[in-house]
Amino acid sequence: MKSSEITDVVSCLDTGRTLFYYFKDRYCFDLIQYEIKRLNTPYIAIHDLKQLNSGRFLQKPAVKQAIGILGKNTITAADIELCKPTKQMPFTLTVARWGNGARGHDQTTRNQCNLVLQLNFTNHHKQMFTRLVKPEKYERPFSFFGHPIRQDNKDTLAWARMDV
């Protein structure tokens, strides 16, 4: 991407705190929801859902238990939303610019920049990291300068460069 395009994209985004709520096997719930919406139907029979690609997720213990609690033969996308666990981990999402157009260092397919999506530590992760790893002020394990991590002394758990 061109640097000006990244500036445009970032200016369109919400500047407040953006959270991503995670729980084990969240992707299963999300993909079942997506499948129901993709079919453009208000509901789907559990039997019919089993025949689709996302039907295999019905065997996951968390999904099986959640749908079993509903006690229905059909489900809606809204039902899936209600089935999601209430205990979730809130990760903060941030975006950044990666690269400056110098071909040798950017590791991109084009001599331009990337928009980077960063998944940052939760407070719980930060406390555990500090307690177990004991990072020093100027020595940050897992914070390599060659990776598009947060530069404000916060810890990035994962990141994805988007070469759009």
PDB file of N, CA and C in Angstrom, residues 7-42:
ATOM      1  N   THR A   7      -2.718   6.054   5.611  1.00  0.00           N
ATOM      2  CA  THR A   7      -3.214   7.211   6.366  1.00  0.00           C
ATOM      3  C   THR A   7      -4.715   7.354   6.184  1.00  0.00           C
ATOM      4  N   ASP A   8      -5.202   7.175   4.953  1.00  0.00           N
ATOM      5  CA  ASP A   8      -6.639   7.271   4.675  1.00  0.00           C
ATOM      6  C   ASP A   8      -7.418   6.184   5.412  1.00  0.00           C
ATOM      7  N   VAL A   9      -6.930   4.945   5.376  1.00  0.00           N
ATOM      8  CA  VAL A   9      -7.616   3.837   6.040  1.00  0.00           C
ATOM      9  C   VAL A   9      -7.666   4.083   7.541  1.00  0.00           C
ATOM     10  N   VAL A  10      -6.545   4.441   8.137  1.00  0.00           N
ATOM     11  CA  VAL A  10      -6.482   4.664   9.579  1.00  0.00           C
ATOM     12  C   VAL A  10      -7.397   5.814   9.981  1.00  0.00           C
ATOM     13  N   SER A  11      -7.494   6.849   9.156  1.00  0.00           N
ATOM     14  CA  SER A  11      -8.357   7.982   9.497  1.00  0.00           C
ATOM     15  C   SER A  11      -9.839   7.598   9.490  1.00  0.00           C
ATOM     16  N   CYS A  12     -10.191   6.540   8.785  1.00  0.00           N
ATOM     17  CA  CYS A  12     -11.584   6.069   8.737  1.00  0.00           C
ATOM     18  C   CYS A  12     -11.945   5.189   9.930  1.00  0.00           C
ATOM     19  N   LEU A  13     -10.957   4.711  10.646  1.00  0.00           N
ATOM     20  CA  LEU A  13     -11.204   3.786  11.741  1.00  0.00           C
ATOM     21  C   LEU A  13     -11.563   4.519  13.019  1.00  0.00           C
ATOM     22  N   ASP A  14     -12.266   3.818  13.877  1.00  0.00           N
ATOM     23  CA  ASP A  14     -12.617   4.345  15.191  1.00  0.00           C
ATOM     24  C   ASP A  14     -11.334   4.538  15.996  1.00  0.00           C
ATOM     25  N   THR A  15     -11.158   5.697  16.565  1.00  0.00           N
ATOM     26  CA  THR A  15      -9.929   5.971  17.306  1.00  0.00           C
ATOM     27  C   THR A  15     -10.039   5.582  18.771  1.00  0.00           C
ATOM     28  N   GLY A  16     -11.211   5.113  19.183  1.00  0.00           N
ATOM     29  CA  GLY A  16     -11.378   4.664  20.563  1.00  0.00           C
ATOM     30  C   GLY A  16     -10.727   3.311  20.772  1.00  0.00           C
ATOM     31  N   ARG A  17     -10.948   2.756  21.905  1.00  0.00           N
ATOM     32  CA  ARG A  17     -10.388   1.453  22.251  1.00  0.00           C
ATOM     33  C   ARG A  17     -11.190   0.364  21.547  1.00  0.00           C
ATOM     34  N   THR A  18     -10.517  -0.431  20.732  1.00  0.00           N
ATOM     35  CA  THR A  18     -11.173  -1.503  19.997  1.00  0.00           C
ATOM     36  C   THR A  18     -10.814  -2.832  20.643  1.00  0.00           C
ATOM     37  N   LEU A  19     -11.848  -3.562  21.073  1.00  0.00           N
ATOM     38  CA  LEU A  19     -11.624  -4.831  21.748  1.00  0.00           C
ATOM     39  C   LEU A  19     -12.056  -5.999  20.880  1.00  0.00           C
ATOM     40  N   PHE A  20     -11.329  -7.093  21.004  1.00  0.00           N
ATOM     41  CA  PHE A  20     -11.690  -8.360  20.379  1.00  0.00           C
ATOM     42  C   PHE A  20     -11.857  -9.348  21.520  1.00  0.00           C
ATOM     43  N   TYR A  21     -13.071  -9.871  21.663  1.00  0.00           N
ATOM     44  CA  TYR A  21     -13.363 -10.798  22.764  1.00  0.00           C
ATOM     45  C   TYR A  21     -13.114 -12.225  22.305  1.00  0.00           C
ATOM     46  N   TYR A  22     -12.205 -12.895  22.988  1.00  0.00           N
ATOM     47  CA  TYR A  22     -11.809 -14.244  22.616  1.00  0.00           C
ATOM     48  C   TYR A  22     -12.260 -15.246  23.674  1.00  0.00           C
ATOM     49  N   PHE A  23     -12.622 -16.425  23.192  1.00  0.00           N
ATOM     50  CA  PHE A  23     -12.844 -17.576  24.057  1.00  0.00           C
ATOM     51  C   PHE A  23     -12.500 -18.813  23.233  1.00  0.00           C
ATOM     52  N   LYS A  24     -12.219 -19.913  23.908  1.00  0.00           N
ATOM     53  CA  LYS A  24     -11.820 -21.148  23.227  1.00  0.00           C
ATOM     54  C   LYS A  24     -12.881 -21.550  22.204  1.00  0.00           C
ATOM     55  N   ASP A  25     -12.440 -21.881  21.024  1.00  0.00           N
ATOM     56  CA  ASP A  25     -13.289 -22.324  19.911  1.00  0.00           C
ATOM     57  C   ASP A  25     -14.256 -21.242  19.413  1.00  0.00           C
ATOM     58  N   ARG A  26     -13.913 -19.991  19.613  1.00  0.00           N
ATOM     59  CA  ARG A  26     -14.760 -18.902  19.125  1.00  0.00           C
ATOM     60  C   ARG A  26     -14.994 -19.034  17.618  1.00  0.00           C
ATOM     61  N   TYR A  27     -13.954 -19.439  16.897  1.00  0.00           N
ATOM     62  CA  TYR A  27     -14.075 -19.542  15.452  1.00  0.00           C
ATOM     63  C   TYR A  27     -15.223 -20.472  15.043  1.00  0.00           C
ATOM     64  N   CYS A  28     -15.504 -21.503  15.837  1.00  0.00           N
ATOM     65  CA  CYS A  28     -16.598 -22.432  15.516  1.00  0.00           C
ATOM     66  C   CYS A  28     -17.941 -21.704  15.548  1.00  0.00           C
ATOM     67  N   PHE A  29     -18.170 -20.943  16.600  1.00  0.00           N
ATOM     68  CA  PHE A  29     -19.409 -20.175  16.722  1.00  0.00           C
ATOM     69  C   PHE A  29     -19.513 -19.156  15.580  1.00  0.00           C
ATOM     70  N   ASP A  30     -18.398 -18.467  15.309  1.00  0.00           N
ATOM     71  CA  ASP A  30     -18.400 -17.441  14.258  1.00  0.00           C
ATOM     72  C   ASP A  30     -18.689 -18.042  12.879  1.00  0.00           C
ATOM     73  N   LEU A  31     -18.091 -19.194  12.594  1.00  0.00           N
ATOM     74  CA  LEU A  31     -18.297 -19.798  11.273  1.00  0.00           C
ATOM     75  C   LEU A  31     -19.703 -20.389  11.118  1.00  0.00           C
ATOM     76  N   ILE A  32     -20.277 -20.895  12.186  1.00  0.00           N
ATOM     77  CA  ILE A  32     -21.669 -21.360  12.115  1.00  0.00           C
ATOM     78  C   ILE A  32     -22.583 -20.164  11.874  1.00  0.00           C
ATOM     79  N   GLN A  33     -22.345 -19.079  12.581  1.00  0.00           N
ATOM     80  CA  GLN A  33     -23.123 -17.854  12.369  1.00  0.00           C
ATOM     81  C   GLN A  33     -22.994 -17.378  10.923  1.00  0.00           C
ATOM     82  N   TYR A  34     -21.771 -17.375  10.435  1.00  0.00           N
ATOM     83  CA  TYR A  34     -21.511 -16.949   9.057  1.00  0.00           C
ATOM     84  C   TYR A  34     -22.268 -17.836   8.069  1.00  0.00           C
ATOM     85  N   GLU A  35     -22.246 -19.129   8.308  1.00  0.00           N
ATOM     86  CA  GLU A  35     -22.920 -20.083   7.420  1.00  0.00           C
ATOM     87  C   GLU A  35     -24.426 -19.817   7.364  1.00  0.00           C
ATOM     88  N   ILE A  36     -25.027 -19.563   8.509  1.00  0.00           N
ATOM     89  CA  ILE A  36     -26.472 -19.283   8.559  1.00  0.00           C
ATOM     90  C   ILE A  36     -26.773 -17.993   7.797  1.00  0.00           C
ATOM     91  N   LYS A  37     -25.961 -16.975   8.011  1.00  0.00           N
ATOM     92  CA  LYS A  37     -26.169 -15.702   7.309  1.00  0.00           C
ATOM     93  C   LYS A  37     -25.928 -15.850   5.806  1.00  0.00           C
ATOM     94  N   ARG A  38     -24.937 -16.642   5.436  1.00  0.00           N
ATOM     95  CA  ARG A  38     -24.613 -16.857   4.019  1.00  0.00           C
ATOM     96  C   ARG A  38     -25.780 -17.518   3.288  1.00  0.00           C
ATOM     97  N   LEU A  39     -26.471 -18.394   3.977  1.00  0.00           N
ATOM     98  CA  LEU A  39     -27.615 -19.088   3.379  1.00  0.00           C
ATOM     99  C   LEU A  39     -28.827 -18.166   3.238  1.00  0.00           C
ATOM    100  N   ASN A  40     -28.726 -16.998   3.858  1.00  0.00           N
ATOM    101  CA  ASN A  40     -29.801 -15.997   3.777  1.00  0.00           C
ATOM    102  C   ASN A  40     -31.149 -16.591   4.204  1.00  0.00           C
ATOM    103  N   THR A  41     -31.097 -17.285   5.319  1.00  0.00           N
ATOM    104  CA  THR A  41     -32.299 -17.908   5.858  1.00  0.00           C
ATOM    105  C   THR A  41     -32.454 -17.471   7.319  1.00  0.00           C
ATOM    106  N   PRO A  42     -33.667 -17.312   7.791  1.00  0.00           N
ATOM    107  CA  PRO A  42     -33.842 -16.868   9.180  1.00  0.00           C
ATOM    108  C   PRO A  42     -33.406 -17.924  10.204  1.00  0.00           C
TER     109      PRO A  42
END
